[in-house]
Structures are given as C-alpha cells and as structure tokens.
C-alpha cells in the first residue's frame, strides 16, 4: 500500500513540476572520449569562463569533518604575511565560530591576515530575510568586522529571486616560493555547528536545530585541500564573480541600510593575478559549477552554467561497479532519474547513499515539500536498482542522529567529487555552486586493481576517500578495511552492519550495541491533504529550476 502511494506521489510530482524529469537523464548523449571521466571545454557548455577544462599535477588532501578543515584553514591563514592574498566565499559566515581548540575564531583568523598587511577579499551571500530562518544579520556582521580590520567583503545578492550563492571556498596565495599556495573547496561554511569530528558529539558553538538531533547536533561534512595549478582555477572562480558589474542588490531596502552602515556597495579592483602554482602532486582536478540564467547575464556565464549536472551525467555513463554518495538533499526526481538510468544500463552497478535521517528545518511549509521530493526521488532510485541500492542515515554511538551535510560522490574508485552542490535541481540549475572533481593519476595497488574492468584501474585518492568515510561509519579503526576494498564485499559489509544495528534497535535487550553507525533510511510520505500545497511550494521555493525556458522545453541541461 505504501509503495503504491509513493508511486502515485512520484507521478504527481513529475506532473506538477512541469514534466521536466526527463531533462537530466540524457540517455542518448554521446560524450567526448578525449577524457573518459572529465568534461571537455566544449562539454562544459560555457564559452564565457576563463577557468581551464582541468588541471594536472595537483596535491589533494581530504579534510573529513569541520574540525579537521578548520584547523588546516587556521594554519594556512596564520602563515600569511604582508601582500599575501586571501579570497573567500560563503553561504553563511559566523564571526564567532571557533576554528581551533585554543579559541581562534573566524573573525580572528581573517582579521589577523589584514592586520599583518595581507589582502583579504570576501563574498558572502547577502541572504534572505531573517524571519524566514536565514542568517543575513550574521553575514553582515562578518562583513563589517572584516571591513573594520582593513579587508573588503561584499554582501552578494546577484542571484535569482529565490536563489542563493552557495559556494564555500577559500584561496590563499602566498608571495613566497617555499610555501605552496592552497585552496579549500567543499561543503563546509565558516559557520556555527560545523566544527565536529569523528566522535560526532557535535560542535559546542551550536545553532538552533530540530530537536531530533539533540541539544548539540552532530554534523558530518567534507572539504578538500588543493595545492598546485587548480588553485588558480579556484581563484578565477572568485575573480569572475567579483568582477560581475551587476549591482550587488537592486532592492532599495538593501541599498539604503548598506549605505548607512558603510557596507561596500561597489567592489574595488583585485590585485593582478599571479601565475598558476607549480605542480605539487598526482591529481587532475576539474572545477564544476552551477550558475542560473540571469538577467542581467553573468558575464562569465551568459546562459548560465550546469557543468556539475553534465559532469555527473558523463561520469555515470562510465561507472560500472560502485557509486558511493553522501549528500544533504537527495530530494529531486530530476536528479534521481540520472542515477536510475545508470542503474538500468549497468546490471552490476551498486549504489550506496548516505543522507540525514531528518531535515534541518522544522518549517510547516518546507517539511512536506522536501519530504515529498525526497520520497519520490528515493522511489525512482529503488525502483531502478532494487537490492543493488542502499539508502542509509547515520547515528552516533549514543544513538542520536548525525546530520549529514557532506556532498561527496565516488565512482568505481576512479572519479571523486567534493563540493557544495547537492543532488537536487536547485543545486544543478539554480544556485551558484562549486565542486572539485578529482582523478588521481596514481593507481592503487590493492586488489581489485581495476574494479570496473575498463582499464581505468583504481585510483589512490578516490579509494582512500571511500575507505576513510566508510571506516568511520562502520566503527572501524584506521587500516581495518581489507574486506571493504572490493565493491561487492563493501556493499555486503555495509548491508550487514545496517541490518545488525536496525535489529538491535528493535530489541536492544538482546545484547550489546553492535559496532557501526549506519541504519537503513526510511521516511514518511506527507499526508494527502498536504501534497498539492507541497508540490506548489516545492516547485517555487524548495527545488526551483534555473535553466532557460528553451532548455527546459528541450529537456536539456
């Protein structure tokens, strides 16, 4: 009964959302073999950008958890001297958020750069009204504090009406040859609640959150640290947005308070860009982005850019054995059908998805809309993959749900992506996003050497990231992963662990709690009376479409 009801919901969502669900599957697309995993410059679909198709010779370090990332960021900022350049973007910025155990805050670290004579430039999303649950005042406070210290931060509202700037990255360019430039890219904001670690007891500098996550919500997230030529590409993403001549906000209730408070309304000119850094490692990195079609147009993406969506479509045509995903918002039928098409094409392909157990919102408008999209998306994937699909959520060792905020995808231990874009239509077409896709030239020597059998081999970076994440979720020590390298054994081990924990929760008196934190993900479909309103809110506010009308009609992205 419940399955039939969900399927009716799926059909209704597809119809109510403008019949656009086929737009992202592109089953007959032919991809350029110049690179089997990366998009070529033509396939990116944006001739206006200055960033390169991809760069080679990069060192990439996985920074799992906010505590790990913040410590690395604090160290990188502390090393700056006079005339060094720091560029950052953020969706949410809290100046009081701690970066280190000894009390260094976001404000301390960034103003410290300016006090030492470094150049600090930032772009923070201006945000919608605080009454809707957004953080405009905090973002403005961060901007003003940095301006007072000699930096320059703009509140950027150059987005669609219901859109946001969702990119979260930092670039540090040193003026010294002995210190490699660095960029941090991923899903972690410089904000409260993010500084958690593998124990998942939460960040003491917390924020209001749904009660299901406890008094101090546990938070799982991932960022990557880049060194090498890719740093210049990340810098150019910043420069393109900074140099956009459009007004930062055309709303008078934004402009007047900004002028009264002294907030920057017209960005100054950036320092001349230095040459790309020298090679530092073995990884090729491709930057993937989303920008909507906007009027006035973005000069660097006059028709928008959907390279994140296109990159997933290309990688999925190559994937054969295993896809591992961690994501905050897998709630779009459009996106689900991309993965469903891959599952149908490849009979051996397995999909493991880790999502939050509960939403991060308690709005009576948002919850039904999000649950409607989420249940529909999961049904599409499960219908295509059957028992080859595992959808899971996480709890900590005390049995309290962990909020999954990471945006990670690893395919066949070759292609790995870490960024800000979620698996929904908003992230693939509507808001600004930035993701780093990584293919390591170094081959991993553990069996199976070539899981997909296509000659790609397993790559060190992608495999290490997958194993690091799953060891934590299974409650294993570093190195305890001999039975997890093979895709089939990996899938079976996760399934067995989740089954054991689910059974223990049904009968906790049966013995000690089994190791592991993964549980099978189940949700409730919204009541029938909410579905029509929810579909309307979903289309307009929760998961809007940022593609040009013609592209929607032609079912293209």
Coordinates of C-alpha atoms in Angstrom, one line a residue:
X1 CA 0.0 0.0 0.0
X2 CA 2.7 2.4 1.0
X3 CA 4.7 1.6 -2.2
X4 CA 1.7 2.3 -4.4
X5 CA 1.1 5.6 -2.6
X6 CA 4.7 6.7 -3.0
X7 CA 4.5 5.8 -6.7
X8 CA 1.3 8.0 -7.1
X9 CA 3.2 10.8 -5.3
X10 CA 6.1 10.4 -7.8
X11 CA 3.8 10.6 -10.7
X12 CA 2.1 13.7 -9.3
X13 CA 5.4 15.4 -8.6
X14 CA 6.6 14.8 -12.1
X15 CA 3.4 16.3 -13.5
X16 CA 3.3 19.2 -11.1
X17 CA 6.9 20.1 -11.7
X18 CA 6.3 20.8 -15.4
X19 CA 7.2 17.4 -16.7
X20 CA 10.9 18.2 -16.6
X21 CA 12.1 15.0 -15.1
X22 CA 13.5 13.6 -18.3
X23 CA 15.6 16.7 -18.8
X24 CA 18.5 15.5 -16.8
X25 CA 18.8 11.9 -17.9
X26 CA 20.2 12.4 -21.4
X27 CA 20.3 8.7 -22.1
X28 CA 21.4 9.1 -25.7
X29 CA 24.1 11.7 -25.0
X30 CA 27.5 11.0 -26.7
X31 CA 30.4 12.1 -24.6
X32 CA 33.8 13.2 -26.0
X33 CA 36.4 10.4 -25.4
X34 CA 39.2 13.0 -25.0
X35 CA 38.8 12.3 -21.3
X36 CA 36.7 9.3 -20.2
X37 CA 35.7 11.0 -16.9
X38 CA 36.1 14.8 -17.2
X39 CA 34.1 17.2 -19.3
X40 CA 35.9 18.7 -22.2
X41 CA 35.8 22.5 -22.6
X42 CA 33.0 22.1 -25.1
X43 CA 31.1 19.7 -22.9
X44 CA 31.1 22.3 -20.1
X45 CA 28.7 24.3 -22.2
X46 CA 30.1 27.7 -21.2
X47 CA 32.4 29.6 -23.6
X48 CA 32.4 32.7 -21.4
X49 CA 34.5 31.3 -18.5
X50 CA 38.2 31.8 -18.0
X51 CA 38.8 28.6 -16.0
X52 CA 40.5 25.7 -17.7
X53 CA 38.9 22.4 -18.7
X54 CA 41.0 20.7 -15.9
X55 CA 44.5 20.9 -14.4
X56 CA 47.1 18.2 -13.8
X57 CA 49.8 17.8 -11.1
X58 CA 47.7 18.8 -8.0
X59 CA 48.1 17.6 -4.5
X60 CA 44.7 16.9 -2.9
X61 CA 44.1 16.2 0.8
X62 CA 40.7 15.0 2.1
X63 CA 39.6 17.0 5.1
X64 CA 36.9 14.9 6.7
X65 CA 35.0 16.8 9.4
X66 CA 34.8 20.5 10.1
X67 CA 37.3 20.3 13.0
X68 CA 39.9 18.9 10.5
X69 CA 39.2 21.6 7.9
X70 CA 39.1 24.5 10.3
X71 CA 42.5 23.5 11.8
X72 CA 44.0 23.4 8.3
X73 CA 42.4 26.7 7.4
X74 CA 43.6 28.4 10.6
X75 CA 47.1 27.3 9.9
X76 CA 47.0 28.4 6.3
X77 CA 45.8 31.9 7.3
X78 CA 48.3 32.2 10.2
X79 CA 51.1 31.7 7.7
X80 CA 50.2 34.8 5.7
X81 CA 52.4 37.9 5.6
X82 CA 52.2 41.4 4.0
X83 CA 50.8 41.4 0.5
X84 CA 49.7 37.8 0.6
X85 CA 46.2 37.3 -0.9
X86 CA 43.2 35.6 0.8
X87 CA 39.9 35.2 -1.1
X88 CA 36.8 33.5 0.3
X89 CA 33.2 32.9 -0.4
X90 CA 30.5 31.7 1.9
X91 CA 26.8 30.9 2.1
X92 CA 26.8 31.6 5.9
X93 CA 29.5 33.2 7.9
X94 CA 29.6 33.4 11.7
X95 CA 32.4 35.6 13.0
X96 CA 32.3 33.9 16.4
X97 CA 32.7 30.4 15.1
X98 CA 35.9 28.7 16.6
X99 CA 38.5 27.4 14.2
X100 CA 40.8 25.9 16.8
X101 CA 40.8 24.5 20.3
X102 CA 42.7 27.5 21.7
X103 CA 39.9 29.9 20.8
X104 CA 40.9 31.3 17.3
X105 CA 37.6 32.4 15.7
X106 CA 36.7 33.0 12.0
X107 CA 36.9 36.7 12.7
X108 CA 40.3 36.4 14.4
X109 CA 41.9 34.4 11.6
X110 CA 40.7 36.6 8.8
X111 CA 41.2 40.0 10.5
X112 CA 44.7 38.7 11.5
X113 CA 45.6 38.4 7.8
X114 CA 44.6 42.1 7.3
X115 CA 46.4 43.3 10.4
X116 CA 49.6 41.7 9.1
X117 CA 49.3 43.6 5.8
X118 CA 47.7 40.8 3.8
X119 CA 44.9 41.5 1.3
X120 CA 41.5 39.9 2.3
X121 CA 38.6 39.9 -0.1
X122 CA 35.4 38.1 0.6
X123 CA 32.0 37.5 -1.0
X124 CA 29.2 36.3 1.4
X125 CA 25.7 35.7 0.2
X126 CA 23.5 38.5 1.4
X127 CA 20.8 36.0 2.5
X128 CA 17.0 36.3 2.6
X129 CA 15.0 37.7 5.5
X130 CA 15.9 36.5 9.0
X131 CA 12.2 35.9 9.7
X132 CA 12.4 33.0 7.1
X133 CA 15.2 31.4 9.0
X134 CA 18.1 32.8 7.1
X135 CA 21.2 34.5 8.5
X136 CA 21.5 37.9 6.9
X137 CA 22.5 39.7 10.1
X138 CA 25.3 37.3 10.8
X139 CA 26.7 37.6 7.3
X140 CA 26.5 41.4 7.5
X141 CA 28.3 41.3 10.9
X142 CA 31.1 39.3 9.4
X143 CA 31.5 41.7 6.5
X144 CA 31.5 44.7 8.8
X145 CA 34.1 43.2 11.2
X146 CA 36.5 42.4 8.3
X147 CA 35.9 45.9 6.7
X148 CA 36.9 47.5 10.0
X149 CA 40.1 45.5 10.0
X150 CA 41.1 46.6 6.5
X151 CA 39.6 43.8 4.5
X152 CA 36.9 44.1 1.9
X153 CA 33.8 41.9 2.0
X154 CA 30.7 42.3 -0.2
X155 CA 27.2 41.0 0.5
X156 CA 26.4 39.4 -2.8
X157 CA 22.7 39.1 -3.8
X158 CA 23.4 38.8 -7.6
X159 CA 21.1 35.8 -7.8
X160 CA 17.7 34.8 -8.9
X161 CA 14.8 35.9 -6.6
X162 CA 14.6 32.7 -4.6
X163 CA 18.3 31.8 -5.2
X164 CA 21.5 31.9 -3.2
X165 CA 25.3 31.9 -3.6
X166 CA 26.1 28.5 -2.1
X167 CA 29.8 28.3 -3.0
X168 CA 32.1 27.7 0.0
X169 CA 35.8 28.0 -0.7
X170 CA 39.0 29.8 0.4
X171 CA 42.1 30.7 -1.6
X172 CA 45.4 31.6 -0.1
X173 CA 48.2 32.9 -2.4
X174 CA 51.5 33.4 -0.7
X175 CA 54.2 35.6 -2.1
X176 CA 56.9 33.1 -1.2
X177 CA 58.3 30.2 -3.2
X178 CA 58.9 28.0 -0.1
X179 CA 55.2 27.9 0.8
X180 CA 52.7 26.4 -1.7
X181 CA 49.5 28.3 -2.4
X182 CA 46.4 26.5 -1.3
X183 CA 42.7 26.4 -1.9
X184 CA 39.9 24.8 0.2
X185 CA 36.8 23.6 -1.7
X186 CA 33.7 21.7 -0.4
X187 CA 30.5 22.0 1.6
X188 CA 31.7 23.5 4.9
X189 CA 30.7 27.0 5.7
X190 CA 32.6 29.3 8.1
X191 CA 29.7 28.9 10.4
X192 CA 28.3 27.6 13.7
X193 CA 27.8 23.9 14.3
X194 CA 30.3 22.8 11.6
X195 CA 33.2 22.0 13.9
X196 CA 32.5 18.4 14.7
X197 CA 34.9 15.4 14.5
X198 CA 34.7 11.6 14.1
X199 CA 33.2 11.1 17.5
X200 CA 30.2 13.2 16.4
X201 CA 29.4 14.7 19.8
X202 CA 28.7 18.0 18.0
X203 CA 30.1 21.5 17.9
X204 CA 29.8 23.4 21.3
X205 CA 29.3 26.6 19.2
X206 CA 26.0 25.3 18.0
X207 CA 22.8 26.8 16.5
X208 CA 19.1 26.1 16.7
X209 CA 18.3 22.8 15.1
X210 CA 15.3 20.3 15.0
X211 CA 15.0 18.5 18.4
X212 CA 15.6 15.1 16.8
X213 CA 19.3 15.9 16.6
X214 CA 19.6 16.7 20.4
X215 CA 20.8 19.8 22.2
X216 CA 24.2 19.9 20.4
X217 CA 23.6 18.5 16.8
X218 CA 26.3 16.2 15.4
X219 CA 27.5 17.2 12.0
X220 CA 29.2 15.2 9.2
X221 CA 31.0 17.1 6.4
X222 CA 33.9 17.1 4.0
X223 CA 36.2 19.6 2.4
X224 CA 39.3 19.1 0.2
X225 CA 42.6 21.0 0.3
X226 CA 44.2 21.7 -3.1
X227 CA 47.7 22.6 -3.9
X228 CA 49.0 23.1 -7.5
X229 CA 47.6 24.6 -10.7
X230 CA 44.0 24.0 -9.6
X231 CA 44.4 26.8 -7.0
X232 CA 44.5 29.4 -9.8
X233 CA 41.2 27.9 -11.2
X234 CA 39.5 28.4 -7.9
X235 CA 40.9 31.9 -7.7
X236 CA 39.5 32.6 -11.2
X237 CA 36.0 31.4 -10.0
X238 CA 36.3 34.1 -7.3
X239 CA 37.6 36.7 -9.7
X240 CA 34.7 36.1 -12.2
X241 CA 32.1 36.7 -9.6
X242 CA 33.8 39.6 -8.0
X243 CA 34.2 41.4 -11.4
X244 CA 30.5 41.0 -12.3
X245 CA 29.3 44.6 -13.0
X246 CA 25.7 43.9 -11.9
X247 CA 24.5 45.7 -8.7
X248 CA 25.1 43.7 -5.6
X249 CA 21.5 44.2 -4.8
X250 CA 18.9 46.2 -6.6
X251 CA 16.4 46.2 -3.7
X252 CA 16.2 49.7 -2.0
X253 CA 15.7 48.1 1.4
X254 CA 19.1 46.6 0.9
X255 CA 20.9 49.6 -0.7
X256 CA 19.9 52.2 1.9
X257 CA 20.9 50.3 5.0
X258 CA 24.1 49.3 3.4
X259 CA 25.0 52.9 2.7
X260 CA 24.1 53.9 6.2
X261 CA 26.2 51.2 7.8
X262 CA 29.1 51.7 5.4
X263 CA 29.0 48.3 3.8
X264 CA 30.8 48.0 0.5
X265 CA 28.5 48.6 -2.5
X266 CA 31.0 48.7 -5.3
X267 CA 33.9 46.2 -5.1
X268 CA 37.4 47.6 -5.6
X269 CA 39.8 46.2 -8.2
X270 CA 41.5 43.0 -7.3
X271 CA 45.3 42.7 -7.3
X272 CA 46.8 41.3 -10.5
X273 CA 46.6 37.5 -10.6
X274 CA 49.8 35.6 -10.1
X275 CA 50.7 32.8 -12.5
X276 CA 49.2 29.3 -11.7
X277 CA 51.2 27.5 -9.0
X278 CA 53.7 24.8 -10.0
X279 CA 52.6 21.1 -9.9
X280 CA 52.6 19.6 -6.5
X281 CA 51.1 16.1 -6.8
X282 CA 49.5 13.4 -9.0
X283 CA 45.8 14.5 -9.1
X284 CA 44.0 16.0 -12.0
X285 CA 41.2 18.4 -10.9
X286 CA 38.2 19.7 -12.8
X287 CA 36.1 22.5 -11.3
X288 CA 32.4 22.1 -11.8
X289 CA 29.9 24.8 -11.3
X290 CA 26.3 25.8 -11.4
X291 CA 25.0 29.3 -12.3
X292 CA 21.5 30.0 -13.5
X293 CA 20.4 32.0 -16.5
X294 CA 20.2 35.5 -15.0
X295 CA 19.2 39.0 -16.2
X296 CA 21.4 40.9 -16.5
X297 CA 23.5 37.9 -17.5
X298 CA 26.6 36.8 -15.6
X299 CA 29.4 37.9 -17.9
X300 CA 31.3 34.7 -17.3
X301 CA 28.2 32.5 -17.9
X302 CA 25.8 34.4 -20.1
X303 CA 23.5 31.4 -20.5
X304 CA 24.2 30.0 -17.1
X305 CA 26.4 27.0 -16.4
X306 CA 25.4 23.5 -15.5
X307 CA 28.7 21.7 -15.6
X308 CA 28.1 19.9 -12.3
X309 CA 25.0 18.2 -13.7
X310 CA 26.8 17.5 -17.0
X311 CA 29.8 16.0 -15.2
X312 CA 27.6 13.6 -13.3
X313 CA 25.9 12.5 -16.4
X314 CA 29.2 11.8 -18.1
X315 CA 30.7 10.0 -15.1
X316 CA 27.6 7.9 -14.7
X317 CA 27.9 6.7 -18.3
X318 CA 31.4 5.4 -17.3
X319 CA 30.5 3.9 -13.9
X320 CA 30.1 0.2 -13.9
X321 CA 30.5 -1.3 -10.4
X322 CA 30.0 1.1 -7.4
X323 CA 28.8 4.6 -6.7
X324 CA 29.1 5.9 -3.2
X325 CA 27.3 9.1 -2.2
X326 CA 27.0 11.3 0.8
X327 CA 24.5 14.2 0.4
X328 CA 22.4 16.6 2.4
X329 CA 19.4 16.9 -0.1
X330 CA 18.7 13.9 -2.3
X331 CA 15.2 15.0 -3.0
X332 CA 14.8 15.7 -6.7
X333 CA 13.2 13.3 -9.1
X334 CA 15.1 15.0 -11.9
X335 CA 18.4 14.0 -10.3
X336 CA 17.2 10.6 -9.2
X337 CA 16.4 9.7 -12.8
X338 CA 20.0 10.3 -13.8
X339 CA 21.2 7.7 -11.4
X340 CA 18.2 5.4 -12.1
X341 CA 19.2 5.4 -15.8
X342 CA 22.7 4.3 -14.9
X343 CA 21.4 1.5 -12.7
X344 CA 19.3 0.2 -15.5
X345 CA 22.1 0.4 -18.0
X346 CA 24.7 -1.4 -15.8
X347 CA 23.3 -4.6 -14.2
X348 CA 26.3 -4.9 -11.8
X349 CA 26.2 -1.3 -10.7
X350 CA 25.6 -0.8 -7.0
X351 CA 24.6 2.5 -5.3
X352 CA 25.2 3.4 -1.7
X353 CA 23.7 6.7 -0.5
X354 CA 24.1 8.3 2.9
X355 CA 21.7 11.1 3.8
X356 CA 20.4 12.8 7.0
X357 CA 17.8 11.0 9.0
X358 CA 15.8 14.2 9.5
X359 CA 15.6 17.5 7.7
X360 CA 17.5 20.5 9.1
X361 CA 14.3 22.6 9.1
X362 CA 11.0 22.5 11.1
X363 CA 9.0 24.8 8.8
X364 CA 5.4 23.6 8.2
X365 CA 5.8 24.8 4.6
X366 CA 9.3 23.3 3.9
X367 CA 9.0 19.9 5.5
X368 CA 6.1 18.5 3.5
X369 CA 7.6 19.8 0.2
X370 CA 11.0 18.4 1.0
X371 CA 9.6 15.0 2.1
X372 CA 7.5 14.8 -1.0
X373 CA 10.5 15.4 -3.3
X374 CA 12.7 13.1 -1.2
X375 CA 10.3 10.2 -1.1
X376 CA 9.7 10.5 -4.8
X377 CA 13.4 10.6 -5.6
X378 CA 14.1 7.5 -3.4
X379 CA 11.4 5.5 -5.1
X380 CA 12.8 6.3 -8.5
X381 CA 16.2 5.0 -7.5
X382 CA 15.0 2.0 -5.6
X383 CA 12.7 1.0 -8.5
X384 CA 15.6 1.1 -10.9
X385 CA 18.2 -0.7 -8.7
X386 CA 16.2 -2.9 -6.4
X387 CA 18.5 -4.7 -4.0
X388 CA 21.6 -3.1 -5.6
X389 CA 20.6 0.2 -3.8
X390 CA 21.3 1.0 -0.1
X391 CA 20.0 4.3 1.3
X392 CA 21.2 4.9 4.8
X393 CA 21.5 7.5 7.5
X394 CA 23.9 7.9 10.4
X395 CA 23.7 8.0 14.2
X396 CA 26.5 8.5 16.7
X397 CA 27.4 5.9 19.3
X398 CA 24.8 7.3 21.7
X399 CA 22.1 6.6 19.1
X400 CA 21.5 10.2 18.3
X401 CA 21.1 11.1 14.5
X402 CA 24.1 12.7 12.8
X403 CA 23.3 15.5 10.4
X404 CA 24.9 14.7 7.0
X405 CA 25.9 17.9 5.3
X406 CA 28.7 16.5 3.0
X407 CA 28.3 16.5 -0.8
X408 CA 30.5 13.6 -1.9
X409 CA 30.4 11.2 -4.8
X410 CA 32.9 8.4 -5.7
X411 CA 32.5 6.2 -8.8
X412 CA 34.4 3.0 -9.4
X413 CA 37.3 4.2 -7.2
X414 CA 38.4 6.5 -10.0
X415 CA 36.3 9.7 -10.1
X416 CA 35.7 11.6 -6.8
X417 CA 33.7 14.8 -6.4
X418 CA 33.6 17.0 -3.3
X419 CA 31.8 20.3 -3.3
X420 CA 28.9 22.5 -2.4
X421 CA 26.3 21.1 -4.8
X422 CA 23.6 18.8 -3.5
X423 CA 21.7 16.2 -5.5
X424 CA 18.7 18.3 -6.3
X425 CA 17.5 20.5 -9.1
X426 CA 18.3 23.7 -7.2
X427 CA 22.0 22.8 -6.9
X428 CA 22.2 21.6 -10.5
X429 CA 20.5 24.5 -12.2
X430 CA 19.6 27.4 -9.9
X431 CA 22.1 28.5 -7.2
X432 CA 25.8 29.2 -7.5
X433 CA 27.8 26.1 -6.7
X434 CA 31.4 24.9 -6.9
X435 CA 32.7 21.3 -6.8
X436 CA 36.1 19.7 -7.3
X437 CA 36.1 16.5 -9.4
X438 CA 39.3 14.6 -8.9
X439 CA 41.0 11.8 -10.8
X440 CA 44.4 10.7 -9.3
X441 CA 47.0 9.5 -11.8
X442 CA 48.4 7.3 -9.2
X443 CA 46.9 3.8 -9.3
X444 CA 46.1 1.9 -6.1
X445 CA 47.9 -1.4 -5.7
X446 CA 45.2 -3.2 -3.7
X447 CA 43.0 -5.8 -5.3
X448 CA 40.9 -5.4 -7.3
X449 CA 43.3 -3.4 -9.3
X450 CA 40.6 -2.5 -11.9
X451 CA 37.2 -2.9 -10.4
X452 CA 35.2 -1.8 -13.5
X453 CA 37.4 -3.8 -15.9
X454 CA 37.6 -0.8 -18.3
X455 CA 41.4 -0.3 -17.9
X456 CA 41.0 2.8 -15.7
X457 CA 42.3 1.0 -12.7
X458 CA 41.5 2.0 -9.1
X459 CA 43.0 5.4 -8.2
X460 CA 44.6 6.1 -4.8
X461 CA 42.7 9.3 -3.9
X462 CA 39.2 8.1 -4.7
X463 CA 39.7 4.7 -3.0
X464 CA 41.3 6.3 0.1
X465 CA 38.4 8.7 0.5
X466 CA 35.8 6.0 0.2
X467 CA 37.5 3.8 2.7
X468 CA 38.1 6.6 5.2
X469 CA 34.5 7.6 5.2
X470 CA 33.1 4.1 5.5
X471 CA 35.5 3.0 8.2
X472 CA 34.1 5.8 10.4
X473 CA 30.5 4.8 9.6
X474 CA 31.2 1.2 10.4
X475 CA 33.1 2.0 13.6
X476 CA 36.4 0.6 12.4
X477 CA 40.0 1.7 13.2
X478 CA 42.3 3.1 10.5
X479 CA 43.5 0.3 8.2
X480 CA 40.7 -2.1 9.1
X481 CA 39.3 -2.3 5.6
X482 CA 40.7 -5.4 3.9
X483 CA 37.2 -6.6 3.3
X484 CA 36.0 -3.2 2.1
X485 CA 38.2 -2.7 -1.0
X486 CA 36.2 -5.0 -3.3
X487 CA 32.9 -3.3 -4.3
X488 CA 30.8 -6.4 -3.7
X489 CA 32.3 -7.0 -0.3
X490 CA 32.0 -3.3 0.5
X491 CA 28.3 -3.4 -0.3
X492 CA 27.7 -6.6 1.7
X493 CA 29.6 -5.4 4.7
X494 CA 27.5 -2.1 4.8
X495 CA 24.3 -4.0 4.4
X496 CA 25.1 -6.5 7.2
X497 CA 26.2 -3.7 9.6
X498 CA 23.0 -1.7 9.0
X499 CA 20.9 -4.8 9.4
X500 CA 22.6 -5.7 12.7
X501 CA 22.1 -2.1 14.1
X502 CA 18.5 -2.0 13.0
X503 CA 17.7 -5.3 14.6
X504 CA 19.4 -4.2 17.8
X505 CA 17.2 -1.1 17.9
X506 CA 14.1 -3.3 17.6
X507 CA 15.4 -5.4 20.5
X508 CA 18.1 -3.5 22.5
X509 CA 17.9 -6.0 25.4
X510 CA 19.2 -8.8 23.1
X511 CA 22.8 -7.8 23.8
X512 CA 25.4 -5.0 23.5
X513 CA 25.0 -2.4 20.7
X514 CA 26.8 -3.7 17.6
X515 CA 29.6 -1.6 16.0
X516 CA 28.7 0.8 13.3
X517 CA 26.5 3.9 12.9
X518 CA 24.6 3.2 9.6
X519 CA 20.9 2.5 9.6
X520 CA 18.5 2.0 6.7
X521 CA 16.8 5.2 5.8
X522 CA 13.0 5.3 6.0
X523 CA 10.7 8.3 5.8
X524 CA 7.0 9.1 6.0
X525 CA 5.1 10.4 3.0
X526 CA 3.3 13.7 3.7
X527 CA -0.4 13.4 4.3
X528 CA -2.6 13.6 1.2
X529 CA -4.1 17.0 2.1
X530 CA -0.6 18.5 2.1
X531 CA 0.6 17.1 -1.2
X532 CA -0.9 19.7 -3.5
X533 CA 0.4 22.6 -1.5
X534 CA 3.7 20.8 -1.0
X535 CA 4.1 20.3 -4.8
X536 CA 3.5 24.0 -5.4
X537 CA 6.0 25.1 -2.7
X538 CA 8.5 22.5 -3.9
X539 CA 8.5 23.9 -7.5
X540 CA 8.7 27.5 -6.5
X541 CA 10.9 27.6 -3.3
X542 CA 12.4 24.3 -2.3
X543 CA 13.8 23.0 -5.6
X544 CA 13.4 25.6 -8.3
X545 CA 14.7 25.3 -11.9
X546 CA 17.3 27.9 -13.0
X547 CA 17.5 26.7 -16.7
X548 CA 16.4 28.9 -19.6
X549 CA 12.9 28.2 -20.7
X550 CA 14.0 26.8 -24.1
X551 CA 16.4 24.4 -22.3
X552 CA 13.6 23.1 -20.1
X553 CA 11.3 22.6 -23.1
X554 CA 14.0 20.7 -25.0
X555 CA 14.7 18.7 -21.8
X556 CA 18.4 19.7 -21.8
X557 CA 20.8 20.9 -19.2

